[in-house]
Structures are given as C-alpha cells and as structure tokens.
Amino acid sequence: MIIFNYLLMCAIFSTTFLAIKVGVESGLPPFFSAGLRFLLAGALIFLWMISRRKVKLKLLLRKEFILIGMTSTFMTFATLYWAEQHITSGIAAILSATGPMMILIIQSVVMRKKARRSDYWGCAVGFAGVCVLIMPNLVLGSNMIWILSCIVILIGEVGYSVGSLATRKLSFDMPDISPITINAVQMMYGGAALLLLSVFSEQVRLHDILTLPAIGSVLYLMIIGSMLGHSLYAWLLKATNAFFPSTWLFVSPIIALGLGVLLYAEGISLYSILGSLLIIGGIVVINLPELRARMSARRLASNTL
C-alpha cells in the first residue's frame, strides 16, 4: 500500500500543473478557479472529519491556520495560477520544485539555523538551474511577461516555505490534530482569500465557467489534486517518515514537463531541459545525506536478516 499510494501521489502531483494550464487557457479567471478549488476541497474534507467526530467546529477560530492558509495556499497558488497564463505547465512545475531550497534559505538567514555543506551546494546548483531557465529570455528581453511570471512563481515558493515551516510547528504544538485536518482548514482560509482577491480583480463570466475544460479542470484539481493528493501525502507522512513522501519532488516536475510536451504540445528547449535537470539535481544534493542514511539503514537491516 505504501508503494502504491506513493506512486499514485507522484502521478497526481505530476498532472496538476497541466490541469491548471487547461483551466486558465479555457477562460477561467485564475484567482477564482484557485479559490473555488481550495475552498470547496477544504470544506468537504472538514465536514467529513466533523461527521466522523474527529474535529470540532471551533477549530476554525484558531488564528494559526490563517497564517498557513495565507502562505501555503493563497500566496503559493495565486502566483502559480496567474503565471500559468503566460508560461508552460512544465516550466511552472520545475520552478515550483525550488520550494525546499527556499525553506533552507529561510532557516539559515531568518531562523539562524546552521545548514550542512550539501545544503549550500544544492541551493547553488538549483538556482543555477533557475538562471539557465530564465537567462535566455532575460538577455534577449523579448518576453518580459514570461520572465515576470517565472519570478512570480519563485516569490510564491517563499510563501510555500513559510507555510511549510508554520505547519511543521503547528503539528508539534497541536499533536492531537491530524495533518489532513490542518490541510483542510488552511485550504479553506486560503481559498476564501483567493475568492476575495478575485472579486476585486477579475470579471467572472458564466459562459467562461460553464465549459467542459473549465469544469473538468476545477473538479479534477479539487477532488484528485487537493482532496486525494494531499490526503495521500498526509497518510504517507504518518505511515513512513517526514522524508520519504517529499521525494515526489525528484520525479514529478520532470514528468510534468514531459506531459506538457506530449499532451498539450508545449514547447521545450535545450535551456529548459538543462535548467530542469540542474534544479532537480540541486534537490537531490540537498537530500544526499538523508538518502545515504536511508540506504545505509536498509543495507544494515538486510545484513541483519
């Protein structure tokens, strides 16, 4: 079940970027579609948890969830949805993989936490990949909205990093609350904020919403991406450890890049391939000590048996 659920999670996370692209290109306002997705997904999960008497309604009044919702969901996905109007889903997926590097930077610079040498090397390799992705367009100066979209996603990953650190702290402060519940409540807050942003910045037209690609995109992202994908991640965290589920970052962005090319005829260049490999390589370097420790433990267990 662990291997099956892990592979299913990777497959889901690989397809969500393309599903976002399909939605925004069908005419869905980006902030509206993101807000609808997360508010409904979070509310359905939360109501299910209430029906099972796993959580109480007063949990919604805890201010800690507002911070996580504004960073993990609102900031991360407001930027991602807006950017995917101008860049391919594959590039968006690769840039979104810089989240762990942002976490390391925040921990080192803001929280003054000592980092390992491999962490610094991994960040250097990863951000070299970002430069390889962006530099050709930056030098030519021919597509500034494309460059801005890439930068906006990187800013969104700062929000993801802050939200991840806050979620980890909340998990220790409130151990009786399941990760699924935490995710549901923060999605509700983030989704509500996205809809509020949509009210003041977008014009929502009924004929844009009631098309097959638009409805399919929202339903897929809500049910498969948010409810199932994130629940699988939370289940794997509990069934294995904090490291194993995060390894989806090694494979899913590359798969997302390929899906965009094969299924949506998105363009790909040598720069995007090289930049992608460098970013994924940076993530691997950051996690190298953990990978070695896991492999050593597995060999030791095999020898003992």
mmCIF file of C-alpha atoms in Angstrom:
data_model
loop_
_atom_site.group_PDB
_atom_site.id
_atom_site.type_symbol
_atom_site.label_atom_id
_atom_site.label_comp_id
_atom_site.label_asym_id
_atom_site.label_seq_id
_atom_site.Cartn_x
_atom_site.Cartn_y
_atom_site.Cartn_z
ATOM 1 C CA MET A 1 0.000 0.000 0.000
ATOM 2 C CA ILE A 2 2.865 2.403 0.743
ATOM 3 C CA ILE A 3 4.439 1.940 -2.697
ATOM 4 C CA PHE A 4 1.056 2.080 -4.466
ATOM 5 C CA ASN A 5 -0.020 5.257 -2.634
ATOM 6 C CA TYR A 6 3.374 6.874 -3.244
ATOM 7 C CA LEU A 7 3.226 6.199 -6.989
ATOM 8 C CA LEU A 8 -0.372 7.430 -7.116
ATOM 9 C CA MET A 9 0.622 10.631 -5.274
ATOM 10 C CA CYS A 10 3.500 11.261 -7.705
ATOM 11 C CA ALA A 11 1.175 10.719 -10.668
ATOM 12 C CA ILE A 12 -1.383 13.158 -9.239
ATOM 13 C CA PHE A 13 1.155 15.860 -8.427
ATOM 14 C CA SER A 14 2.635 15.462 -11.918
ATOM 15 C CA THR A 15 -0.686 16.234 -13.596
ATOM 16 C CA THR A 16 -1.974 19.160 -11.506
ATOM 17 C CA PHE A 17 0.185 21.759 -13.281
ATOM 18 C CA LEU A 18 -1.220 20.733 -16.665
ATOM 19 C CA ALA A 19 -4.774 20.757 -15.253
ATOM 20 C CA ILE A 20 -4.231 24.347 -14.049
ATOM 21 C CA LYS A 21 -2.990 25.298 -17.522
ATOM 22 C CA VAL A 22 -6.058 23.770 -19.179
ATOM 23 C CA GLY A 23 -8.329 25.700 -16.838
ATOM 24 C CA VAL A 24 -6.782 29.153 -17.238
ATOM 25 C CA GLU A 25 -6.484 28.763 -21.018
ATOM 26 C CA SER A 26 -10.161 27.785 -21.231
ATOM 27 C CA GLY A 27 -11.033 31.237 -19.903
ATOM 28 C CA LEU A 28 -11.336 30.548 -16.167
ATOM 29 C CA PRO A 29 -10.192 33.560 -14.108
ATOM 30 C CA PRO A 30 -7.081 32.253 -12.295
ATOM 31 C CA PHE A 31 -7.843 33.555 -8.781
ATOM 32 C CA PHE A 32 -11.493 32.483 -8.991
ATOM 33 C CA SER A 33 -10.679 28.937 -10.138
ATOM 34 C CA ALA A 34 -7.965 28.528 -7.492
ATOM 35 C CA GLY A 35 -10.199 29.878 -4.734
ATOM 36 C CA LEU A 36 -13.145 27.689 -5.730
ATOM 37 C CA ARG A 37 -10.898 24.625 -5.847
ATOM 38 C CA PHE A 38 -9.390 25.054 -2.393
ATOM 39 C CA LEU A 39 -12.427 26.385 -0.537
ATOM 40 C CA LEU A 40 -14.640 23.517 -1.692
ATOM 41 C CA ALA A 41 -11.937 20.860 -1.199
ATOM 42 C CA GLY A 42 -11.106 22.089 2.303
ATOM 43 C CA ALA A 43 -14.780 22.418 3.293
ATOM 44 C CA LEU A 44 -15.672 18.906 2.082
ATOM 45 C CA ILE A 45 -12.747 17.324 3.968
ATOM 46 C CA PHE A 46 -13.531 19.342 7.101
ATOM 47 C CA LEU A 47 -17.220 18.365 7.028
ATOM 48 C CA TRP A 48 -16.210 14.714 6.581
ATOM 49 C CA MET A 49 -13.918 14.974 9.623
ATOM 50 C CA ILE A 50 -16.752 16.563 11.652
ATOM 51 C CA SER A 51 -19.139 13.763 10.636
ATOM 52 C CA ARG A 52 -16.613 11.265 11.976
ATOM 53 C CA ARG A 53 -16.250 13.320 15.161
ATOM 54 C CA LYS A 54 -12.537 13.757 14.527
ATOM 55 C CA VAL A 55 -12.660 17.540 14.839
ATOM 56 C CA LYS A 56 -14.811 20.329 16.287
ATOM 57 C CA LEU A 57 -16.134 23.420 14.511
ATOM 58 C CA LYS A 58 -14.346 25.776 16.928
ATOM 59 C CA LEU A 59 -11.045 24.756 15.365
ATOM 60 C CA LEU A 60 -11.808 27.254 12.591
ATOM 61 C CA LEU A 61 -11.271 30.078 15.097
ATOM 62 C CA ARG A 62 -7.585 29.225 15.645
ATOM 63 C CA LYS A 63 -5.511 32.067 14.183
ATOM 64 C CA GLU A 64 -2.561 29.761 13.381
ATOM 65 C CA PHE A 65 -4.495 28.356 10.431
ATOM 66 C CA ILE A 66 -4.905 31.817 8.918
ATOM 67 C CA LEU A 67 -1.111 32.217 8.580
ATOM 68 C CA ILE A 68 -0.748 28.792 6.969
ATOM 69 C CA GLY A 69 -3.685 29.424 4.640
ATOM 70 C CA MET A 70 -2.329 32.812 3.535
ATOM 71 C CA THR A 71 1.093 31.350 2.738
ATOM 72 C CA SER A 72 0.730 27.667 1.776
ATOM 73 C CA THR A 73 -2.414 28.155 -0.310
ATOM 74 C CA PHE A 74 -3.093 31.841 -1.052
ATOM 75 C CA MET A 75 0.423 33.089 -1.826
ATOM 76 C CA THR A 76 1.641 29.877 -3.466
ATOM 77 C CA PHE A 77 -1.320 29.336 -5.772
ATOM 78 C CA ALA A 78 -2.293 32.928 -6.521
ATOM 79 C CA THR A 79 1.141 33.326 -8.086
ATOM 80 C CA LEU A 80 1.127 29.899 -9.771
ATOM 81 C CA TYR A 81 -2.317 30.264 -11.357
ATOM 82 C CA TRP A 82 -1.571 33.785 -12.575
ATOM 83 C CA ALA A 83 1.814 32.757 -14.009
ATOM 84 C CA GLU A 84 0.438 29.772 -15.911
ATOM 85 C CA GLN A 85 -1.411 32.207 -18.158
ATOM 86 C CA HIS A 86 1.987 33.121 -19.616
ATOM 87 C CA ILE A 87 4.344 30.139 -19.188
ATOM 88 C CA THR A 88 4.059 26.409 -19.857
ATOM 89 C CA SER A 89 2.878 23.992 -17.186
ATOM 90 C CA GLY A 90 6.214 22.158 -17.338
ATOM 91 C CA ILE A 91 8.259 25.264 -16.554
ATOM 92 C CA ALA A 92 5.821 26.130 -13.753
ATOM 93 C CA ALA A 93 6.297 22.655 -12.259
ATOM 94 C CA ILE A 94 10.090 22.893 -12.382
ATOM 95 C CA LEU A 95 10.147 26.355 -10.785
ATOM 96 C CA SER A 96 7.734 25.162 -8.094
ATOM 97 C CA ALA A 97 10.280 22.480 -7.170
ATOM 98 C CA THR A 98 12.514 25.203 -5.680
ATOM 99 C CA GLY A 99 10.379 25.162 -2.512
ATOM 100 C CA PRO A 100 12.839 23.075 -0.429
ATOM 101 C CA MET A 101 15.647 25.480 -1.349
ATOM 102 C CA MET A 102 13.550 28.421 -0.157
ATOM 103 C CA ILE A 103 12.959 26.608 3.137
ATOM 104 C CA LEU A 104 16.708 26.193 3.622
ATOM 105 C CA ILE A 105 17.351 29.866 2.885
ATOM 106 C CA ILE A 106 14.678 30.986 5.386
ATOM 107 C CA GLN A 107 16.006 28.608 8.027
ATOM 108 C CA SER A 108 19.590 29.796 7.519
ATOM 109 C CA VAL A 109 19.047 33.544 7.087
ATOM 110 C CA VAL A 110 15.946 34.277 9.179
ATOM 111 C CA MET A 111 15.944 31.489 11.786
ATOM 112 C CA ARG A 112 19.755 31.334 12.038
ATOM 113 C CA LYS A 113 19.710 27.546 11.762
ATOM 114 C CA LYS A 114 23.030 26.022 10.762
ATOM 115 C CA ALA A 115 22.947 24.333 7.360
ATOM 116 C CA ARG A 116 25.066 21.473 6.035
ATOM 117 C CA ARG A 117 27.608 21.957 3.277
ATOM 118 C CA SER A 118 25.472 19.829 0.953
ATOM 119 C CA ASP A 119 22.586 22.248 1.549
ATOM 120 C CA TYR A 120 24.627 25.190 0.252
ATOM 121 C CA TRP A 121 25.849 23.211 -2.761
ATOM 122 C CA GLY A 122 22.330 22.023 -3.518
ATOM 123 C CA CYS A 123 20.937 25.566 -3.403
ATOM 124 C CA ALA A 124 23.755 26.787 -5.652
ATOM 125 C CA VAL A 125 23.106 24.039 -8.228
ATOM 126 C CA GLY A 126 19.335 24.565 -8.072
ATOM 127 C CA PHE A 127 19.441 28.309 -8.544
ATOM 128 C CA ALA A 128 21.955 27.881 -11.344
ATOM 129 C CA GLY A 129 19.186 25.872 -12.990
ATOM 130 C CA VAL A 130 16.742 28.744 -12.448
ATOM 131 C CA CYS A 131 19.215 31.098 -14.127
ATOM 132 C CA VAL A 132 19.603 28.722 -17.089
ATOM 133 C CA LEU A 133 15.809 28.651 -17.476
ATOM 134 C CA ILE A 134 15.321 32.413 -17.316
ATOM 135 C CA MET A 135 18.576 33.848 -18.687
ATOM 136 C CA PRO A 136 17.961 33.389 -22.456
ATOM 137 C CA ASN A 137 14.740 35.437 -22.321
ATOM 138 C CA LEU A 138 16.295 37.909 -19.890
ATOM 139 C CA VAL A 139 19.247 38.581 -22.205
ATOM 140 C CA LEU A 140 17.080 38.918 -25.289
ATOM 141 C CA GLY A 141 14.491 40.961 -23.414
ATOM 142 C CA SER A 142 11.866 39.764 -25.891
ATOM 143 C CA ASN A 143 9.303 38.389 -23.458
ATOM 144 C CA MET A 144 9.264 40.303 -20.185
ATOM 145 C CA ILE A 145 5.869 38.932 -19.107
ATOM 146 C CA TRP A 146 7.339 35.408 -19.344
ATOM 147 C CA ILE A 147 10.278 36.439 -17.134
ATOM 148 C CA LEU A 148 7.936 38.168 -14.662
ATOM 149 C CA SER A 149 5.794 35.030 -14.475
ATOM 150 C CA CYS A 150 8.842 32.926 -13.573
ATOM 151 C CA ILE A 151 9.853 35.404 -10.865
ATOM 152 C CA VAL A 152 6.299 35.482 -9.505
ATOM 153 C CA ILE A 153 6.312 31.675 -9.065
ATOM 154 C CA LEU A 154 9.606 31.916 -7.154
ATOM 155 C CA ILE A 155 8.033 34.545 -4.879
ATOM 156 C CA GLY A 156 5.111 32.189 -4.359
ATOM 157 C CA GLU A 157 7.514 29.471 -3.265
ATOM 158 C CA VAL A 158 8.653 31.764 -0.449
ATOM 159 C CA GLY A 159 5.046 31.633 0.756
ATOM 160 C CA TYR A 160 5.071 27.854 0.421
ATOM 161 C CA SER A 161 8.234 27.697 2.529
ATOM 162 C CA VAL A 162 6.850 29.897 5.305
ATOM 163 C CA GLY A 163 3.651 27.857 5.305
ATOM 164 C CA SER A 164 5.553 24.561 5.462
ATOM 165 C CA LEU A 165 7.603 25.728 8.448
ATOM 166 C CA ALA A 166 4.465 27.034 10.185
ATOM 167 C CA THR A 167 2.645 23.742 9.503
ATOM 168 C CA ARG A 168 5.524 21.767 10.988
ATOM 169 C CA LYS A 169 5.480 23.923 14.128
ATOM 170 C CA LEU A 170 1.710 23.603 14.434
ATOM 171 C CA SER A 171 1.972 19.807 14.118
ATOM 172 C CA PHE A 172 4.231 19.758 17.180
ATOM 173 C CA ASP A 173 2.145 22.319 19.107
ATOM 174 C CA MET A 174 -1.141 20.503 18.379
ATOM 175 C CA PRO A 175 -0.227 16.793 18.041
ATOM 176 C CA ASP A 176 -3.844 15.709 18.552
ATOM 177 C CA ILE A 177 -4.891 17.297 15.241
ATOM 178 C CA SER A 178 -4.267 15.197 12.126
ATOM 179 C CA PRO A 179 -2.303 16.571 9.140
ATOM 180 C CA ILE A 180 -5.426 16.061 6.990
ATOM 181 C CA THR A 181 -7.419 18.402 9.249
ATOM 182 C CA ILE A 182 -4.664 21.030 9.256
ATOM 183 C CA ASN A 183 -4.540 20.879 5.461
ATOM 184 C CA ALA A 184 -8.338 21.155 5.160
ATOM 185 C CA VAL A 185 -8.630 24.248 7.377
ATOM 186 C CA GLN A 186 -5.729 26.087 5.763
ATOM 187 C CA MET A 187 -7.184 25.323 2.291
ATOM 188 C CA MET A 188 -10.471 26.880 3.381
ATOM 189 C CA TYR A 189 -8.783 30.078 4.562
ATOM 190 C CA GLY A 190 -6.528 30.270 1.510
ATOM 191 C CA GLY A 191 -9.396 29.525 -0.863
ATOM 192 C CA ALA A 192 -11.607 32.196 0.718
ATOM 193 C CA ALA A 193 -8.796 34.767 0.365
ATOM 194 C CA LEU A 194 -8.325 33.826 -3.303
ATOM 195 C CA LEU A 195 -12.045 34.303 -3.990
ATOM 196 C CA LEU A 196 -11.929 37.675 -2.224
ATOM 197 C CA LEU A 197 -8.988 38.677 -4.437
ATOM 198 C CA SER A 198 -10.994 37.540 -7.470
ATOM 199 C CA VAL A 199 -13.939 39.767 -6.505
ATOM 200 C CA PHE A 200 -11.722 42.866 -6.629
ATOM 201 C CA SER A 201 -9.511 41.958 -9.597
ATOM 202 C CA GLU A 202 -11.403 39.695 -12.020
ATOM 203 C CA GLN A 203 -14.550 39.619 -14.074
ATOM 204 C CA VAL A 204 -16.179 36.218 -13.771
ATOM 205 C CA ARG A 205 -18.434 35.409 -16.745
ATOM 206 C CA LEU A 206 -20.821 32.470 -16.636
ATOM 207 C CA HIS A 207 -20.049 31.286 -20.178
ATOM 208 C CA ASP A 208 -16.327 31.013 -19.281
ATOM 209 C CA ILE A 209 -17.088 28.812 -16.278
ATOM 210 C CA LEU A 210 -19.646 26.510 -17.894
ATOM 211 C CA THR A 211 -17.349 24.897 -20.460
ATOM 212 C CA LEU A 212 -16.134 21.308 -20.358
ATOM 213 C CA PRO A 213 -12.396 22.164 -19.961
ATOM 214 C CA ALA A 214 -13.147 24.696 -17.192
ATOM 215 C CA ILE A 215 -15.454 22.387 -15.218
ATOM 216 C CA GLY A 216 -13.125 19.422 -15.731
ATOM 217 C CA SER A 217 -10.112 21.409 -14.558
ATOM 218 C CA VAL A 218 -11.783 22.614 -11.341
ATOM 219 C CA LEU A 219 -13.263 19.204 -10.488
ATOM 220 C CA TYR A 220 -10.008 17.353 -11.192
ATOM 221 C CA LEU A 221 -7.920 19.773 -9.153
ATOM 222 C CA MET A 222 -10.426 19.861 -6.306
ATOM 223 C CA ILE A 223 -11.109 16.125 -5.969
ATOM 224 C CA ILE A 224 -7.950 14.483 -7.314
ATOM 225 C CA GLY A 225 -5.345 17.198 -6.724
ATOM 226 C CA SER A 226 -6.414 18.714 -3.393
ATOM 227 C CA MET A 227 -8.554 16.095 -1.639
ATOM 228 C CA LEU A 228 -6.874 12.870 -2.770
ATOM 229 C CA GLY A 229 -3.306 14.030 -3.490
ATOM 230 C CA HIS A 230 -2.761 15.947 -0.275
ATOM 231 C CA SER A 231 -4.529 13.277 1.789
ATOM 232 C CA LEU A 232 -2.176 10.654 0.347
ATOM 233 C CA TYR A 233 0.766 12.868 1.274
ATOM 234 C CA ALA A 234 -0.525 13.187 4.843
ATOM 235 C CA TRP A 235 -1.114 9.405 5.029
ATOM 236 C CA LEU A 236 2.424 8.694 3.809
ATOM 237 C CA LEU A 237 3.856 11.103 6.390
ATOM 238 C CA LYS A 238 2.192 9.062 9.131
ATOM 239 C CA ALA A 239 2.886 5.629 7.592
ATOM 240 C CA THR A 240 6.576 6.248 6.777
ATOM 241 C CA ASN A 241 8.589 9.316 7.785
ATOM 242 C CA ALA A 242 8.945 13.023 7.010
ATOM 243 C CA PHE A 243 11.496 12.422 4.238
ATOM 244 C CA PHE A 244 10.049 9.691 2.017
ATOM 245 C CA PRO A 245 6.865 11.477 0.797
ATOM 246 C CA SER A 246 8.870 14.590 -0.103
ATOM 247 C CA THR A 247 10.852 12.633 -2.706
ATOM 248 C CA TRP A 248 7.985 13.286 -5.145
ATOM 249 C CA LEU A 249 9.970 16.431 -5.953
ATOM 250 C CA PHE A 250 12.649 14.249 -7.570
ATOM 251 C CA VAL A 251 10.328 12.844 -10.218
ATOM 252 C CA SER A 252 7.041 14.737 -10.576
ATOM 253 C CA PRO A 253 8.395 18.005 -12.082
ATOM 254 C CA ILE A 254 10.198 16.095 -14.833
ATOM 255 C CA ILE A 255 7.046 14.062 -15.542
ATOM 256 C CA ALA A 256 5.012 17.291 -15.598
ATOM 257 C CA LEU A 257 7.432 18.763 -18.133
ATOM 258 C CA GLY A 258 7.015 15.692 -20.351
ATOM 259 C CA LEU A 259 3.220 15.650 -20.021
ATOM 260 C CA GLY A 260 3.041 19.274 -21.124
ATOM 261 C CA VAL A 261 5.016 18.427 -24.253
ATOM 262 C CA LEU A 262 3.194 15.180 -25.088
ATOM 263 C CA LEU A 263 -0.408 16.051 -24.189
ATOM 264 C CA TYR A 264 -0.565 19.824 -24.658
ATOM 265 C CA ALA A 265 2.069 20.430 -27.335
ATOM 266 C CA GLU A 266 4.051 22.770 -25.077
ATOM 267 C CA GLY A 267 7.412 23.853 -26.401
ATOM 268 C CA ILE A 268 10.655 22.634 -24.894
ATOM 269 C CA SER A 269 14.219 23.823 -25.448
ATOM 270 C CA LEU A 270 17.715 22.755 -24.517
ATOM 271 C CA TYR A 271 17.763 25.521 -21.878
ATOM 272 C CA SER A 272 14.582 24.240 -20.234
ATOM 273 C CA ILE A 273 15.911 20.661 -20.169
ATOM 274 C CA LEU A 274 19.279 21.702 -18.720
ATOM 275 C CA GLY A 275 17.692 24.085 -16.215
ATOM 276 C CA SER A 276 15.238 21.388 -15.109
ATOM 277 C CA LEU A 277 18.000 18.837 -14.566
ATOM 278 C CA LEU A 278 20.012 21.347 -12.528
ATOM 279 C CA ILE A 279 17.050 22.225 -10.300
ATOM 280 C CA ILE A 280 16.188 18.574 -9.665
ATOM 281 C CA GLY A 281 19.912 17.872 -9.173
ATOM 282 C CA GLY A 282 20.034 20.612 -6.541
ATOM 283 C CA ILE A 283 17.162 18.998 -4.643
ATOM 284 C CA VAL A 284 18.953 15.640 -4.761
ATOM 285 C CA VAL A 285 22.195 17.210 -3.451
ATOM 286 C CA ILE A 286 20.296 18.838 -0.573
ATOM 287 C CA ASN A 287 18.803 15.466 0.373
ATOM 288 C CA LEU A 288 22.006 13.471 -0.249
ATOM 289 C CA PRO A 289 22.863 12.953 3.463
ATOM 290 C CA GLU A 290 19.326 11.742 4.110
ATOM 291 C CA LEU A 291 19.425 9.435 1.075
ATOM 292 C CA ARG A 292 22.738 7.943 2.220
ATOM 293 C CA ALA A 293 21.398 7.431 5.738
ATOM 294 C CA ARG A 294 18.301 5.656 4.420
ATOM 295 C CA MET A 295 20.371 3.418 2.141
ATOM 296 C CA SER A 296 22.800 2.554 4.969
ATOM 297 C CA ALA A 297 19.906 1.684 7.273
ATOM 298 C CA ARG A 298 18.371 -0.525 4.589
ATOM 299 C CA ARG A 299 21.677 -2.357 3.984
ATOM 300 C CA LEU A 300 22.117 -2.837 7.732
ATOM 301 C CA ALA A 301 18.607 -4.248 8.036
ATOM 302 C CA SER A 302 19.248 -6.617 5.107
ATOM 303 C CA ASN A 303 22.500 -7.848 6.630
ATOM 304 C CA THR A 304 20.790 -8.410 9.989
ATOM 305 C CA LEU A 305 18.108 -10.524 8.335
#
